Structure formats: C-alpha cells, structure tokens
Short mmCIF file of C-alpha atoms and ligand atoms in Angstrom, two decimals:
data_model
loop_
_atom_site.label_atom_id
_atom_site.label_comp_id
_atom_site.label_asym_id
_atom_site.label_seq_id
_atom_site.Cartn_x
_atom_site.Cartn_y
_atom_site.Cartn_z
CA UNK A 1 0.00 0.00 0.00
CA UNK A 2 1.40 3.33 -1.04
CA UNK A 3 -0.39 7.14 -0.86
CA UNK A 4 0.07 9.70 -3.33
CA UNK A 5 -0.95 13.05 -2.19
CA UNK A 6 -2.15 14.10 -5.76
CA UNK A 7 -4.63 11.40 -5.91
CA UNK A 8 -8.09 11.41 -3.70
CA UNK A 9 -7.47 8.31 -2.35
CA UNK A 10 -4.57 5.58 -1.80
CA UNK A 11 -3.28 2.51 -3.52
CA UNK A 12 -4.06 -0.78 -2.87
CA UNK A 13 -2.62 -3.15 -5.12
CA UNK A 14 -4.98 -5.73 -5.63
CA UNK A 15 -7.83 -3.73 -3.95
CA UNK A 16 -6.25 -5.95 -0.97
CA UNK A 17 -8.87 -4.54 2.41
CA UNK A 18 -10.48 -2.68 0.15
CA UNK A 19 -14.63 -2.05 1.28
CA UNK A 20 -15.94 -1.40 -2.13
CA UNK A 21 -19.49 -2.27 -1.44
CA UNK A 22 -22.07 -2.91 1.22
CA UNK A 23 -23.64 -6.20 0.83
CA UNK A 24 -26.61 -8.16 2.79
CA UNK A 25 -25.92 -11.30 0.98
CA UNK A 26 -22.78 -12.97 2.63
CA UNK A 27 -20.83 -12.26 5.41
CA UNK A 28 -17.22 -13.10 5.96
CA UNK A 29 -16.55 -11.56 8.72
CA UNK A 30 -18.83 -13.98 10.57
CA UNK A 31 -18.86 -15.10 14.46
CA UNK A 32 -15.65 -16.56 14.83
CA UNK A 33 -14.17 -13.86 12.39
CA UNK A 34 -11.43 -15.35 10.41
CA UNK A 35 -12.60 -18.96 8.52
CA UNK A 36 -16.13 -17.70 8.85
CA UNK A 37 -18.69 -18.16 6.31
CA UNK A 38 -22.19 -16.81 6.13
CA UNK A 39 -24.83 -16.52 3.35
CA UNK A 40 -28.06 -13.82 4.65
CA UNK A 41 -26.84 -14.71 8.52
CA UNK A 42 -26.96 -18.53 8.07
CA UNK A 43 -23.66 -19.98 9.26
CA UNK A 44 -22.50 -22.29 6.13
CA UNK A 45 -21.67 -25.04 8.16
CA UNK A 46 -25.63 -24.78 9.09
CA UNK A 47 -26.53 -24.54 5.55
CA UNK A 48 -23.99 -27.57 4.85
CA UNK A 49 -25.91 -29.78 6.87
CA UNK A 50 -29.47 -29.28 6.12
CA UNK A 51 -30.39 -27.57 2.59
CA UNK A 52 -30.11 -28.32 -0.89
CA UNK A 53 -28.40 -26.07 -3.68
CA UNK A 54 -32.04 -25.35 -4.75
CA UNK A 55 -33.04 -24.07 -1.13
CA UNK A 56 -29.31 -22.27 -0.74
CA UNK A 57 -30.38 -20.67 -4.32
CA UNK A 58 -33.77 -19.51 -3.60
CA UNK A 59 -32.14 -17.85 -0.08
CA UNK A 60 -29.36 -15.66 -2.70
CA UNK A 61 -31.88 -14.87 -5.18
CA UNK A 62 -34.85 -14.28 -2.69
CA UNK A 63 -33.50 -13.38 0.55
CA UNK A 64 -34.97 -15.94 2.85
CA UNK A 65 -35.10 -19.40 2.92
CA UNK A 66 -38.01 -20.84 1.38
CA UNK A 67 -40.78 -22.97 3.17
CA UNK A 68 -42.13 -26.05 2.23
CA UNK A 69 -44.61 -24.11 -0.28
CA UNK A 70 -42.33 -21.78 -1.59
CA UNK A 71 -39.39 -24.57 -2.33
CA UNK A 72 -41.85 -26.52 -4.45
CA UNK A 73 -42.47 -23.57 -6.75
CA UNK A 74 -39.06 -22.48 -7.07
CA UNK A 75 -38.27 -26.20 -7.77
CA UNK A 76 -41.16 -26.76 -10.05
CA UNK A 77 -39.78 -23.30 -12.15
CA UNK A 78 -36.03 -24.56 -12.65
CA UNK A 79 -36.84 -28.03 -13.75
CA UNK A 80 -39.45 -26.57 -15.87
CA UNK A 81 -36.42 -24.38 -17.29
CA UNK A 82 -33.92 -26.30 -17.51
CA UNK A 83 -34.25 -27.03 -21.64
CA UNK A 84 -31.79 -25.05 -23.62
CA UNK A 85 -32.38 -23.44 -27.42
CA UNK A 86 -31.64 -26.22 -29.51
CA UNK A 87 -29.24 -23.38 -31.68
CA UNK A 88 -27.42 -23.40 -28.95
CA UNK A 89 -26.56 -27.19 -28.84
CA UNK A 90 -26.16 -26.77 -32.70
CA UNK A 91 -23.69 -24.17 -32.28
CA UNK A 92 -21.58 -26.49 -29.42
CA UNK A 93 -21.49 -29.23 -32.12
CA UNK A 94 -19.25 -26.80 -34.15
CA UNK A 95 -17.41 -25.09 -31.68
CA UNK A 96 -13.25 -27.10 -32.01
CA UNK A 97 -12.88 -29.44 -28.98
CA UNK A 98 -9.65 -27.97 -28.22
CA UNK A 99 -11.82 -24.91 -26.90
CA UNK A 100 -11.71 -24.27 -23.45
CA UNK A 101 -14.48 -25.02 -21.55
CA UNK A 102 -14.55 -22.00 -20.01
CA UNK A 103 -14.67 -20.44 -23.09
CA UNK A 104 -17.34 -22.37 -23.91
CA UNK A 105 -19.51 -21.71 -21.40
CA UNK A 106 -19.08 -17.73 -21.75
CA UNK A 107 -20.51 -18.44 -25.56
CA UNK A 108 -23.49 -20.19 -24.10
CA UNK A 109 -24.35 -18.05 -21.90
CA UNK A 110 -24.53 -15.14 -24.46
CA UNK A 111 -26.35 -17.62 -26.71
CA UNK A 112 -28.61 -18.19 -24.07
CA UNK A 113 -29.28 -14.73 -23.44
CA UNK A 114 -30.20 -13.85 -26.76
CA UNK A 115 -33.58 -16.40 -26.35
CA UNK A 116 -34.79 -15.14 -22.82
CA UNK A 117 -38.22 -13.87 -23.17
CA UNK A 118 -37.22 -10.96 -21.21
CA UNK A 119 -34.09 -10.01 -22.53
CA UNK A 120 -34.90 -6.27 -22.91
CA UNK A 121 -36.41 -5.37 -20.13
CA UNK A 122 -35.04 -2.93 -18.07
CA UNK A 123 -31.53 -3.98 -16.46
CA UNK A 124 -32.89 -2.54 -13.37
CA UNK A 125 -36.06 -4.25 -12.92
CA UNK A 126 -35.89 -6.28 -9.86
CA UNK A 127 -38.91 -8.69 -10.54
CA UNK A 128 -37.36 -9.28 -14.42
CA UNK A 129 -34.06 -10.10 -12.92
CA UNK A 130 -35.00 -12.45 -10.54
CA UNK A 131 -36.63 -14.04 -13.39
CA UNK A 132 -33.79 -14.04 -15.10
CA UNK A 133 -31.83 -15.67 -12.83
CA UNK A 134 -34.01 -18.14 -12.18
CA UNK A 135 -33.79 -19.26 -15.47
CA UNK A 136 -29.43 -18.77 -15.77
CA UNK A 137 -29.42 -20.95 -12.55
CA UNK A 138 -31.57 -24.01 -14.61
CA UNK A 139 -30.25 -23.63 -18.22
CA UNK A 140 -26.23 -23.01 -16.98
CA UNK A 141 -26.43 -27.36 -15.80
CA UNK A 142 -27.73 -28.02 -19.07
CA UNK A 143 -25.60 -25.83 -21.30
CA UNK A 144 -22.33 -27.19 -19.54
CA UNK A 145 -23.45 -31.00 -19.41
CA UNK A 146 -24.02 -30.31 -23.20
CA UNK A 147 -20.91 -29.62 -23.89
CA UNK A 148 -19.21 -32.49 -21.86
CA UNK A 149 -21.09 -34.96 -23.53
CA UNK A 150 -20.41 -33.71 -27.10
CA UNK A 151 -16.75 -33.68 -26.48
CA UNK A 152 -17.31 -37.43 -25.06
CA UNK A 153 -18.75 -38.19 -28.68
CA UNK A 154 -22.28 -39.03 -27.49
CA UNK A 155 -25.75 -36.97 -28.13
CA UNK A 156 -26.61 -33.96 -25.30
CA UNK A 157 -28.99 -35.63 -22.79
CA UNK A 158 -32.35 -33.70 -22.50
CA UNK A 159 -32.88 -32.85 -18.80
CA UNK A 160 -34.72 -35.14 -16.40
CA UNK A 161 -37.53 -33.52 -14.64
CA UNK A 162 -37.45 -36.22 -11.95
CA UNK A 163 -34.37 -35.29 -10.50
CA UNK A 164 -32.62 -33.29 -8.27
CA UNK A 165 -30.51 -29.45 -9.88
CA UNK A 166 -27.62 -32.04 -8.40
CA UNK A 167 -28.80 -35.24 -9.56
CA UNK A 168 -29.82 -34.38 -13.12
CA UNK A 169 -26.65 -32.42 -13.97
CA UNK A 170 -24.67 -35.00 -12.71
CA UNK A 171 -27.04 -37.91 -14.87
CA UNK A 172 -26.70 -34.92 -18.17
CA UNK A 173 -23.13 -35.22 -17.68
CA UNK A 174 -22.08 -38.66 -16.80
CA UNK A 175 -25.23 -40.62 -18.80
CA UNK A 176 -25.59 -42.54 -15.25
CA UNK A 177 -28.39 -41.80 -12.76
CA UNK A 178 -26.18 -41.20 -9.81
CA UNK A 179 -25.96 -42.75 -6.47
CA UNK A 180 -27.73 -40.61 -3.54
CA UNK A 181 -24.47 -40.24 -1.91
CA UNK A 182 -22.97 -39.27 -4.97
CA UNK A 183 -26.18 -36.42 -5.87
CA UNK A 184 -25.20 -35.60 -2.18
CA UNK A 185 -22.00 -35.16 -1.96
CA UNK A 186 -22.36 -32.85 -5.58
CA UNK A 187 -25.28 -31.17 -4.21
CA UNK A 188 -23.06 -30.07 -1.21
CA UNK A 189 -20.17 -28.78 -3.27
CA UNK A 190 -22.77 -26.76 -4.95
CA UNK A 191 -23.84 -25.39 -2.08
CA UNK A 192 -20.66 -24.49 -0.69
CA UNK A 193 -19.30 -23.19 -4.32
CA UNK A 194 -22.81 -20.85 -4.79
CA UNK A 195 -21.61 -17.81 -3.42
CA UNK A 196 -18.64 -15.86 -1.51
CA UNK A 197 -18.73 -12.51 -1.27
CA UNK A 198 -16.74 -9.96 -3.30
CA UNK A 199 -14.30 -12.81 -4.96
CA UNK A 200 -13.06 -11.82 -8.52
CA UNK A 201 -16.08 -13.07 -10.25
CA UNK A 202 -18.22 -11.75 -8.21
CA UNK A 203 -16.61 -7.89 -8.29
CA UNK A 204 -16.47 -8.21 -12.07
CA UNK A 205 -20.12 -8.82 -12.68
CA UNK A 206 -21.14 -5.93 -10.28
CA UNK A 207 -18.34 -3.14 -12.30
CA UNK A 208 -20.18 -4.92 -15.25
CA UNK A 209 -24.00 -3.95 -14.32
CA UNK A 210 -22.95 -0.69 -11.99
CA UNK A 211 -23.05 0.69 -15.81
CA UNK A 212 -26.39 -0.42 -15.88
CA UNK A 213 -25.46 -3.18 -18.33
CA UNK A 214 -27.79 -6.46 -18.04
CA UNK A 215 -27.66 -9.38 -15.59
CA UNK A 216 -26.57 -11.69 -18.24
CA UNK A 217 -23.46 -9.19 -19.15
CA UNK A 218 -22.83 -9.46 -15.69
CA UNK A 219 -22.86 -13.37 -15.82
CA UNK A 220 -20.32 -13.76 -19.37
CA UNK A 221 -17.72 -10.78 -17.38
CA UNK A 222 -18.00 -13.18 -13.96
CA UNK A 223 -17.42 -16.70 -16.27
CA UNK A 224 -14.38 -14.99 -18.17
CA UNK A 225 -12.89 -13.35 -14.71
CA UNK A 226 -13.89 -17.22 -13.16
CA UNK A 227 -12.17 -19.14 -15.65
CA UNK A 228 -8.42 -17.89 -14.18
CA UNK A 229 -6.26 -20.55 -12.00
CA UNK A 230 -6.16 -18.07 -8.94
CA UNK A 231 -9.62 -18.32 -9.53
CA UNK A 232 -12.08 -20.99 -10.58
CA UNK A 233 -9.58 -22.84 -12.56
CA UNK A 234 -7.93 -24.30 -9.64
CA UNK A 235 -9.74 -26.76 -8.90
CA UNK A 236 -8.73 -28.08 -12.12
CA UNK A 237 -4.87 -27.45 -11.41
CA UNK A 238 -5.76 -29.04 -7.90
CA UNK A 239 -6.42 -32.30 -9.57
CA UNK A 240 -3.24 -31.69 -11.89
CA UNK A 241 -0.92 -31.54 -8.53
CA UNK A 242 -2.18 -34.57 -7.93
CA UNK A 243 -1.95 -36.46 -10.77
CA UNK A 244 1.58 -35.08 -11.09
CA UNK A 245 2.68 -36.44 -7.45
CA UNK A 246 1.28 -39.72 -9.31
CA UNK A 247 1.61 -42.07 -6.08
CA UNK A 248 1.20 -42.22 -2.30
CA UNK A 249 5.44 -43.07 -2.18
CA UNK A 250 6.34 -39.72 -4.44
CA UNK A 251 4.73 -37.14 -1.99
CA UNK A 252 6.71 -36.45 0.03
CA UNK A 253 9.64 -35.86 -2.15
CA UNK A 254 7.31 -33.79 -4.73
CA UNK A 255 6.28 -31.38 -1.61
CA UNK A 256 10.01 -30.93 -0.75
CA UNK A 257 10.79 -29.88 -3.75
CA UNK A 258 7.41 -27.75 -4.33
CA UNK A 259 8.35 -25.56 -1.03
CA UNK A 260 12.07 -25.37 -2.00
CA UNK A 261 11.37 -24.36 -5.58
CA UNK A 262 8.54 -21.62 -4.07
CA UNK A 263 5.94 -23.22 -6.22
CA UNK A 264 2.24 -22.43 -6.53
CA UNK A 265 0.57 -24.86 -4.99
CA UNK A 266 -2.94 -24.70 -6.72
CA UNK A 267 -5.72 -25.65 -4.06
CA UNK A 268 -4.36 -23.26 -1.61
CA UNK A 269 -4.03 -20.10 0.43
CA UNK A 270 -6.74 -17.74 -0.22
CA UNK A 271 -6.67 -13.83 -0.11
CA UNK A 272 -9.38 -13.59 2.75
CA UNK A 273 -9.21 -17.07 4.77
CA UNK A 274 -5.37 -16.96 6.35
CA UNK A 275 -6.63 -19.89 8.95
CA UNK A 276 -8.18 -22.35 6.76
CA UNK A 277 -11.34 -22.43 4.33
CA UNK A 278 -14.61 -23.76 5.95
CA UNK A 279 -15.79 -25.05 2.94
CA UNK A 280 -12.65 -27.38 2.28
CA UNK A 281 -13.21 -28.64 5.85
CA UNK A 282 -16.88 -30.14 5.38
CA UNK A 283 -15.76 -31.24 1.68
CA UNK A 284 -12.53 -33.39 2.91
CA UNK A 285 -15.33 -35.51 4.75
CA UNK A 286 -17.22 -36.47 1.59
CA UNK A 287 -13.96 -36.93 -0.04
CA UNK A 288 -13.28 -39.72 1.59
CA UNK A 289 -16.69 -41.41 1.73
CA UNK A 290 -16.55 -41.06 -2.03
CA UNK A 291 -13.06 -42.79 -1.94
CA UNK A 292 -14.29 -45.66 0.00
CA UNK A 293 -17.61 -45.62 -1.74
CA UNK A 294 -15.96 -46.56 -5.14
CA UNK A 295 -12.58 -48.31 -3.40
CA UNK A 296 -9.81 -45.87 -4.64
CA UNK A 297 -7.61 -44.22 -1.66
CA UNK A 298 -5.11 -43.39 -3.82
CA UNK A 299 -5.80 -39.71 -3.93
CA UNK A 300 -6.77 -39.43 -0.13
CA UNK A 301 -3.33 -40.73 0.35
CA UNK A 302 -1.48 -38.32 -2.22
CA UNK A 303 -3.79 -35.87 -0.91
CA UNK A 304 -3.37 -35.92 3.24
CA UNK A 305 0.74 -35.60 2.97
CA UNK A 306 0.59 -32.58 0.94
CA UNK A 307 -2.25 -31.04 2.90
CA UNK A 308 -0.61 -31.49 5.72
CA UNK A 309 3.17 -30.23 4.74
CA UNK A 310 1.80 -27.12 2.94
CA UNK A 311 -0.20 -25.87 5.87
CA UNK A 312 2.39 -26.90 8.47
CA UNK A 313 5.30 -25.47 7.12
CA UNK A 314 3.98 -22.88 4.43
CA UNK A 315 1.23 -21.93 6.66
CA UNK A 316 -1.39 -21.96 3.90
CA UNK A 317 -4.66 -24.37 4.27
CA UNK A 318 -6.26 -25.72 1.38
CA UNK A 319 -8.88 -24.07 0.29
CA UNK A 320 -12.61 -24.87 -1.61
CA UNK A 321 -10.98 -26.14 -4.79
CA UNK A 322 -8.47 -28.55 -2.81
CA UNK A 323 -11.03 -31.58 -1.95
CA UNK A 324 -14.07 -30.58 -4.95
CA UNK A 325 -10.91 -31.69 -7.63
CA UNK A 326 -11.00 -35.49 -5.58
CA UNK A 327 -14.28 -35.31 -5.33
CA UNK A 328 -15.43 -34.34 -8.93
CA UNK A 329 -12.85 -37.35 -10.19
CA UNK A 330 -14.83 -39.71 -7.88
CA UNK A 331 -17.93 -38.87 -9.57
CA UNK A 332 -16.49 -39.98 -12.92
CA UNK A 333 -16.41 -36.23 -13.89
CA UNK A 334 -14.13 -34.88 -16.59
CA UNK A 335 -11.16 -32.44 -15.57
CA UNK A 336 -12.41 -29.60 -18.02
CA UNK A 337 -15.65 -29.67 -16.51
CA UNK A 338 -14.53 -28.83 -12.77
CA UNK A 339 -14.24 -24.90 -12.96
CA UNK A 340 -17.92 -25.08 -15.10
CA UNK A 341 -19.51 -26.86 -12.42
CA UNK A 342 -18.11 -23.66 -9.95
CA UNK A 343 -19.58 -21.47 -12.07
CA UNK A 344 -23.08 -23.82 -12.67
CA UNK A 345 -23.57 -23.20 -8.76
CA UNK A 346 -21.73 -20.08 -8.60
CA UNK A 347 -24.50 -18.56 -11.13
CA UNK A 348 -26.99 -18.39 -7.96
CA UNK A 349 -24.49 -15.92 -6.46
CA UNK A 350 -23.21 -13.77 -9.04
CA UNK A 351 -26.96 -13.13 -9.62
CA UNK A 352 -27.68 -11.84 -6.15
CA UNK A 353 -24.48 -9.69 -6.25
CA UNK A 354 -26.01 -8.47 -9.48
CA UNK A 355 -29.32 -7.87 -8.89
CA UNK A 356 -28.46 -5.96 -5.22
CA UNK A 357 -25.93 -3.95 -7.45
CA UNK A 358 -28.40 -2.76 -9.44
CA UNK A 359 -30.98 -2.69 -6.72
CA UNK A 360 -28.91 0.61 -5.27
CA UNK A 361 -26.58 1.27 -8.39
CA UNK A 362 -23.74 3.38 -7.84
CA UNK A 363 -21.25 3.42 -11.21
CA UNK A 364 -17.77 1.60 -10.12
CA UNK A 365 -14.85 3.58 -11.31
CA UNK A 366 -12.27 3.84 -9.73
CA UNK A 367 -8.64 5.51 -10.12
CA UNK A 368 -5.45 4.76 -11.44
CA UNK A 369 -1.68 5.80 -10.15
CA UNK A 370 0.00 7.00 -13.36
CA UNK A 371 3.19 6.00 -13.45
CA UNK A 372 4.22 6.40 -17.46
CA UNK A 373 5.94 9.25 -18.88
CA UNK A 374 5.31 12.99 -18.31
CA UNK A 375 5.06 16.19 -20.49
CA UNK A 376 6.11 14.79 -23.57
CA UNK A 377 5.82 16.85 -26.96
CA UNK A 378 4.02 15.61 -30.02
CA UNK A 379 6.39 15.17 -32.74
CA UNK A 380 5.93 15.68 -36.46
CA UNK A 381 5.46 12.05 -37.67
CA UNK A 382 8.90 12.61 -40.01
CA UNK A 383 10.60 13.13 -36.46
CA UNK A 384 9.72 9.66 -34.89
CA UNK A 385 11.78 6.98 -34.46
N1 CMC B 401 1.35 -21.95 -3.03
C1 CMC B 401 2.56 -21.45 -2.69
N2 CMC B 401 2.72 -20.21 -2.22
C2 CMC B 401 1.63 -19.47 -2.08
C3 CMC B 401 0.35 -19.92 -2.39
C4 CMC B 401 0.24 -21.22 -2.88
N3 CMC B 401 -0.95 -21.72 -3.22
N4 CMC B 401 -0.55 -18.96 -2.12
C5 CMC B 401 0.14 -17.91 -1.65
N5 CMC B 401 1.46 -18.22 -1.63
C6 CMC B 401 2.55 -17.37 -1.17
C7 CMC B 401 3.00 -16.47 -2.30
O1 CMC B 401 3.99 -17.04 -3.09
C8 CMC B 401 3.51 -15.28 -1.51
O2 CMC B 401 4.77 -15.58 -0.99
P1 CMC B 401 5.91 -14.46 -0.90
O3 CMC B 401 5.36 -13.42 0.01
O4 CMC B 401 7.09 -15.22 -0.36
O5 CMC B 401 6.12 -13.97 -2.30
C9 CMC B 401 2.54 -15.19 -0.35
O6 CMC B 401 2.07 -16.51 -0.16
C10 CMC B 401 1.37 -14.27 -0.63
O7 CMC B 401 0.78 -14.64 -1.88
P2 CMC B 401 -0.23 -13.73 -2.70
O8 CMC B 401 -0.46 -14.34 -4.03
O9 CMC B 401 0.20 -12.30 -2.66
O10 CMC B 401 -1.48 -13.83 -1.73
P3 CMC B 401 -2.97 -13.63 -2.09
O11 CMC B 401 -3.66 -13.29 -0.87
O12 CMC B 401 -3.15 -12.73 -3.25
O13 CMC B 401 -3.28 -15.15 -2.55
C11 CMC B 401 -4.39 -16.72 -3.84
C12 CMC B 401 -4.49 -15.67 -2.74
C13 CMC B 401 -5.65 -17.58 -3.80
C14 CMC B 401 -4.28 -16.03 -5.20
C15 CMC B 401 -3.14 -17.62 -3.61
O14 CMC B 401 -3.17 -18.20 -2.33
C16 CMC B 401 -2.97 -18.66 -4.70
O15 CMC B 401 -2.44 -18.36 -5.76
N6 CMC B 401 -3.43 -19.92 -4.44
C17 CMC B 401 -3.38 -20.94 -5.46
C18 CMC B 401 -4.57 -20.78 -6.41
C19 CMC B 401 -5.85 -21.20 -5.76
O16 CMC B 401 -5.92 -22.23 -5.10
N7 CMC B 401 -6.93 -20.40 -5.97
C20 CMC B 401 -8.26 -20.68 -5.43
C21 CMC B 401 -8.68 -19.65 -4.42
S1 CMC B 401 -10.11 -20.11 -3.42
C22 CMC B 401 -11.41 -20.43 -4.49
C23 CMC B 401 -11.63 -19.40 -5.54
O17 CMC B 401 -11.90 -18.24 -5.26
O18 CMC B 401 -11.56 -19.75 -6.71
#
C-alpha cells in the first residue's frame, strides 16, 4: 500500500482490504471472524448440513429461505427451465474441442441470453431479474453438461424432470443416474461453491451492471474473470498436482521440492481465509466417503501428505478447490468440466451480487496511479523513431 498526495485516495494493489461495497448477501466476517462463512446470517456449516443447492439458491436470489410451499415452486420453475435453445446445442457441435471449456460456457451463456423472453427489459427491474436468474441458474447445468457430452462423442442428454438441480446435472453429464451419496455429496459442493462474497467473479459482474449493463453481461464478465487458476480454474490445477505427485510413495519428495522451488501450490491459500477455508473442511469428509464408496484411496493418500506439509510449514490451508478436484474425479467427472460446475452453482451468487448492485446502483470507477511518462511533446510524424 502506497499514498500519493495528488490522488483522492490511496493505492491498494490488488484492492487488498479494500470495502468497495455494502452487501446483505454474505458475510465473511462472521462469528468466529477469520474462517467464517455466512450466506443472509446462516452460518455455512448450518446450511452444509441441512439444505439443498435449490433451497441455498432460492435464499441468494430471494432473501430468505423458502418454506415447504415456496421450495416446491421455485423447484417446479427450474426443472421446468432447464431445456436449452436447440441453436445453442447446434452451435456447441461446431465449436473445435480444443476450446476451453470455459470459453465455452461464456458463448453459451450469451447464446442463451439472446432467447430469454425478457431479454430487454429494463436492467434494473428487480422482478425481471429475478426471473432471469431463475432461469441462468436451470439452463447453466444443461448448457455445460451439453458440452461435456459432445466432447465425449455421445448426443446432449435432455434434462430429467425427476431429479434433483444435483442429480440431473450429474445424470446430463455422466449418462448414469447417480448414487444418492454421490447427488449428495455434488449437491453439497454446490452449495458451498454458490456464493462468496466480493471474490473476482463476483466484483467483475457488479463493475459490469454498476453501468447499468444487463444481468446476463454481468454473468459472461463473472465466467471470463472465473475461468483464471487463482480463480475458478484451480480446482482443475488441484487435480493436476495430484496427478503429477502420481503415487502415495512420491509425496513427500514432490512437496520438498514444491516448497524449495517456491511453487504455486494450486488448491491453496486464499486472499481472505489466512486460517483455513470452511468449505474445504466439510468437503474433505465427503472426499473420503466417495473414496471408500468406489474403493480408490489413492488420492486421499497423495492428498493428506501434501495437505498437511503445505499448511504446516507454508502456513497456507487448502482451500474450496483442494477436496471438490478429488471429489469431482470420484464422480467420474471430466477435468475440463470442474471450474464449469463452480460457475453452474456459482451462477446463484453472481446473480444476487447483481441484482443488489443494481438494486442501489452506484457506477464503479475507480482511479489509477500513473506512473508512465510525463510532459512529452508531439512530434511531427517525419521526427519519430
Ligand atoms: N502456493 C505457494 N505459495 C503461495 C500460495 C500457494 N498456493 N498462495 C500464496 N502463496 C505465497 C506467495 O507465493 C507469496 O509468498 P511471498 O510473500 O514469499 O512472495 C505469499 O504466499 C502471498 O501470496 P499472494 O499471491 O500475494 O497472496 P494472495 O492473498 O493474493 O493469494 C491466492 C491468494 C488464492 C491467489 C493464492 O493463495 C494462490 O495463488 N493460491 C493458489 C490458487 C488457488 O488455489 N486459488 C483458489 C482460491 S479459493 C477459491 C476461488 O476463489 O476460486
């Protein structure tokens, strides 16, 4: 941090403790302060425990939790929505496999938003946006199980309006109805991956719409900002650590040599949470139930050395994206799909952010230190060099 008397304010590289916004949706700051998670004042290890991504949804997008009443609606609207434009899946059968998924996604979400019924109505309209999201929350699943099945060389499955937001992506994706520990264990992650605060993502959908640009601008800025490994991606570089360490024997040595060499280690540290993440805590759980469920420890036992070294002697946890890599391979998930599936249940969040943003706009601009050149004449053009 550095001030410069000639600018109204001071620099924070990074926006690092920065309080850019006020926000009722989560709270960081929490009871126990640091490692605290909360979304509307409901501690997440609460909402861990006893709601679905559906109920955790309705409580961004709607501000309470829903009662019995209410939840069937809401849950009667997003399977109801979950179909996307057929152009759309004609357009992912053309789009190179080599494309990153990421990428991919962005495209279908402007795709998407080209077909909503409500697609000019005012960006500030509260009711419309709510709407909106509602309908981003169902079709994102599809649009991204789409896509993995296409690259797998099979037809797009259409949605099954028997199951679960959890349980049908993971059947869209995979072609298998799942196990109910399996929906369960995905259901959590989406829970836990639906919203947090002013992350990346998050700030770059609310600059997006503090313009008074559209929710679904909002959305393709957040996927794009999403799709970096400090970001989103690591859960997929996570799951590339591992893979690298290759066996239980080799971890020790690798993690040696990853502290000496002052590598990255993708799956942890995190900018806010300096004493751990509380969402990687309830995950690890489930990570090994999965293990056991389908008899492969290998990665629990690559996994526990490393988790343990890094946060002993680098003093950095894991965080969110740490156990969701292990936990997405036990599902019989693709790697590309890992950082798609934060943003399918991330969607729920950015939304709220975007829709409060615009609730009580104020334009987002901040300033810049300039540090170029000063006072510098224009020269003919025959004078350049
Ligand atoms: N491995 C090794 N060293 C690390 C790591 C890591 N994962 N994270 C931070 N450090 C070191 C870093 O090298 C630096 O050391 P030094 O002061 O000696 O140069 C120090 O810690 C501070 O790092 P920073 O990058 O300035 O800290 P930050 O608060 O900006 O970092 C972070 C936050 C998430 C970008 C970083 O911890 C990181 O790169 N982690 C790996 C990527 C990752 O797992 N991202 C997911 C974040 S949580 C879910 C999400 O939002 O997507």
């Amino acid at each position: 941090m550095s001030t410069d008397s000639e600018l109204p304010g001071t620099y924070y590289p990074g926006l690092e403790g920065v309080i850019s916004n006020e926000t009722a949706i989560t709270n960081l700051e929490g009871r126990k302060g640091d490692g605290d998670l909360e979304y509307r004042g409901y501690r997440i290890e609460d909402l861990a425990e006893h709601v679905s991504y559906e109920e955790a949804a309705y409580l961004l997008l709607h501000g309470e939790l829903p009662n019995a009443g209410q939840l069937a609606e809401f849950d009667s609207r997003l399977r109801s929505q979950r179909q996307i434009p057929g152009e759309l899946i004609d357009l992912l059968r053309h789009i190179p496999r080599e494309a990153h998924s990421m990428d991919v996604l962005r495209t279908s979400l402007s795709v998407i938003s080209h077909f909503d019924p409500e697609v000019n109505a005012i960006s500030t309209d509260h009711a419309a946006n709510v709407r909106k999201a509602e309908r981003i929350v169902a079709k994102t699943a599809t649009a991204v199980a789409a896509r993995e099945r296409l690259l797998a060389g099979q037809e797009p499955l259409a949605p099954d309006a028997s199951l679960s937001h959890a349980g049908n992506f993971l059947y869209m994706a995979t072609g298998k109805k799942p196990s109910a520990s399996m929906t369960r264990a995905f259901d959590l992650s989406l829970v836990l991956y639906a919203e947090h605060e002013l992350n990346a993502s998050t700030f770059a959908a609310r600059v997006t719409v503090s313009t008074l640009s559209d929710i679904y601008s909002g959305i393709v800025a957040a996927v794009g900002t999403l799709k970096g490994p400090l970001h989103g991606g690591a859960n997929e570089e996570a799951w590339k650590v591992l893979v690298e360490v290759g066996s239980p024997d080799n971890a020790e040595h690798w993690i040696q040599d990853a502290l000496a060499t002052k590598k990255r280690i993708m799956g942890f540290g995190h900018r806010v949470y300096k004493t751990g993440d509380p969402r990687a805590r309830i995950l690890k759980v489930w990570c090994r139930k999965l293990a056991d469920e389908i008899g492969e420890d290998k990665w629990e036992k690559i996994a526990e050395p490393i988790e343990r070294e890094v946060t002993a002697q680098k003093k950095l946890p894991p965080n969110v994206d740490w156990p969701t890599a292990r936990l997405y391979h036990y599902m019989g998930l693709e790697t590309d799909v890992y950082t798609p599936i934060f943003a399918l249940a991330r969607v729920a969040g950015w939304s709220a952010h975007i829709i409060e943003q615009l609730d009580s706009n104020r334009l987002m601009r901040p300033r810049a230190r300039y540090t170029g050149p000063a006072n510098r004449p224009v020269k003919p053009i025959q004078e350049r060099r």
